[in-house]
């Protein structure tokens, strides 16, 4: 299959997902906290195992009886992970409050409690409204109906970025992101690149947005590469970004609009 055909198929799939999520409207729930994607996968894998492994209803009922075990230091974290998952599938405000209280504590399994709290909230909302909700989670999380992204603008070969170029990149990004109903949370400037942490609507066209930003910046001296790094999996460390700059090969978790 031709590369262009693959790109067209990918874009069509992305449009279909965006259309589905747009129709969800107020029923859309985005996990706001930054939680390692691997933890999210482990959570969902254990949930699937519990559902398929036996009498899930009986497991939930037993979890209700032992809900206070979440606060028992004698109970190990692995058991608490299972308990959190089971309790998150119980439609009960008092159970929700128990998960919420545990989630506020600083524990090694706080990310699990955060996911469980979101799941519990969704279940209660769905039953109150008598309609299903759509749950969206990424490593970087989001806010309301906005997803969080980490972006790196890279200087063109041989260019050391100057303060006035940092200002241009910031102003052009603020302008386009604002017009796209998004917002910038953090900016960091370096000699060879600029990083942005920002929020964008879930249906935002990333390719169009960032192409327009880079094109506009480059009208002031062609100082930024057309190839940028965009990810909603994690914030890249300085070492990871510099490794990319040295090897000209993106990190394995990197995603880029094409």
Short mmCIF file of N, CA, C and O in Angstrom, two decimals, residues 34 140 148-153 170 173-174 177 183-190 194-199 235-236:
data_model
loop_
_atom_site.label_atom_id
_atom_site.label_comp_id
_atom_site.label_asym_id
_atom_site.label_seq_id
_atom_site.Cartn_x
_atom_site.Cartn_y
_atom_site.Cartn_z
N UNK A 34 -2.36 13.82 35.17
CA UNK A 34 -1.32 13.16 34.39
C UNK A 34 -1.01 11.82 35.04
O UNK A 34 -0.52 11.76 36.16
N UNK A 140 -1.04 12.52 29.62
CA UNK A 140 -0.94 13.89 30.10
C UNK A 140 -2.26 14.44 30.62
O UNK A 140 -2.30 15.55 31.15
N UNK A 148 -4.42 17.67 26.98
CA UNK A 148 -3.11 18.30 27.21
C UNK A 148 -2.07 17.68 26.27
O UNK A 148 -2.03 16.47 26.08
N UNK A 149 -1.24 18.54 25.69
CA UNK A 149 -0.18 18.10 24.79
C UNK A 149 1.15 18.71 25.21
O UNK A 149 1.21 19.82 25.75
N UNK A 150 2.22 17.97 24.94
CA UNK A 150 3.58 18.49 25.13
C UNK A 150 4.20 18.62 23.75
O UNK A 150 4.22 17.66 22.98
N UNK A 151 4.68 19.82 23.42
CA UNK A 151 5.20 20.08 22.08
C UNK A 151 6.62 20.63 22.15
O UNK A 151 6.97 21.35 23.09
N UNK A 152 7.42 20.27 21.15
CA UNK A 152 8.78 20.78 21.05
C UNK A 152 8.98 21.36 19.66
O UNK A 152 8.84 20.65 18.66
N UNK A 153 9.28 22.67 19.61
CA UNK A 153 9.67 23.30 18.35
C UNK A 153 11.19 23.24 18.28
O UNK A 153 11.88 23.66 19.21
N UNK A 170 6.39 32.28 20.86
CA UNK A 170 5.38 32.33 21.91
C UNK A 170 4.14 33.10 21.46
O UNK A 170 3.01 32.64 21.64
N UNK A 173 2.20 31.17 18.75
CA UNK A 173 1.53 30.01 19.33
C UNK A 173 0.32 30.44 20.14
O UNK A 173 -0.76 29.85 20.04
N UNK A 174 0.48 31.48 20.96
CA UNK A 174 -0.64 31.99 21.76
C UNK A 174 -1.80 32.40 20.88
O UNK A 174 -2.97 32.14 21.19
N UNK A 177 -3.36 29.09 19.18
CA UNK A 177 -3.98 28.23 20.20
C UNK A 177 -5.24 28.88 20.76
O UNK A 177 -6.26 28.23 20.98
N UNK A 183 -5.47 26.73 25.29
CA UNK A 183 -4.68 27.62 26.15
C UNK A 183 -3.31 27.02 26.40
O UNK A 183 -3.12 25.80 26.37
N UNK A 184 -2.34 27.90 26.63
CA UNK A 184 -0.98 27.48 26.93
C UNK A 184 -0.79 27.45 28.44
O UNK A 184 -1.16 28.39 29.14
N UNK A 185 -0.22 26.37 28.94
CA UNK A 185 0.02 26.23 30.38
C UNK A 185 1.46 26.56 30.76
O UNK A 185 1.72 27.14 31.81
N UNK A 186 2.41 26.17 29.91
CA UNK A 186 3.82 26.35 30.27
C UNK A 186 4.67 26.47 29.03
O UNK A 186 4.41 25.82 28.00
N UNK A 187 5.69 27.32 29.12
CA UNK A 187 6.65 27.50 28.03
C UNK A 187 8.05 27.47 28.62
O UNK A 187 8.31 28.06 29.66
N UNK A 188 8.97 26.76 27.94
CA UNK A 188 10.38 26.77 28.34
C UNK A 188 11.22 26.97 27.10
O UNK A 188 11.00 26.33 26.08
N UNK A 189 12.19 27.86 27.20
CA UNK A 189 13.02 28.22 26.05
C UNK A 189 14.46 27.74 26.23
O UNK A 189 15.04 27.88 27.31
N UNK A 190 15.00 27.21 25.15
CA UNK A 190 16.39 26.72 25.14
C UNK A 190 17.06 27.20 23.86
O UNK A 190 16.40 27.75 22.97
N UNK A 194 12.23 24.92 21.81
CA UNK A 194 11.26 25.55 22.72
C UNK A 194 10.21 24.50 23.04
O UNK A 194 9.74 23.79 22.15
N UNK A 195 9.84 24.39 24.31
CA UNK A 195 8.80 23.43 24.68
C UNK A 195 7.55 24.16 25.14
O UNK A 195 7.62 25.21 25.78
N UNK A 196 6.41 23.58 24.81
CA UNK A 196 5.11 24.09 25.22
C UNK A 196 4.29 22.96 25.84
O UNK A 196 4.26 21.85 25.31
N UNK A 197 3.64 23.26 26.94
CA UNK A 197 2.60 22.38 27.46
C UNK A 197 1.30 23.15 27.28
O UNK A 197 1.18 24.29 27.77
N UNK A 198 0.36 22.57 26.54
CA UNK A 198 -0.84 23.32 26.21
C UNK A 198 -2.07 22.42 26.16
O UNK A 198 -1.98 21.20 26.13
N UNK A 199 -3.22 23.06 26.17
CA UNK A 199 -4.51 22.38 26.11
C UNK A 199 -5.21 22.74 24.81
O UNK A 199 -5.20 23.90 24.39
N UNK A 235 5.44 14.22 29.32
CA UNK A 235 6.34 15.33 29.08
C UNK A 235 7.74 14.76 28.91
O UNK A 235 8.21 13.99 29.76
N UNK A 236 8.38 15.12 27.84
CA UNK A 236 9.71 14.60 27.57
C UNK A 236 10.75 15.29 28.44
O UNK A 236 10.67 16.50 28.68
#
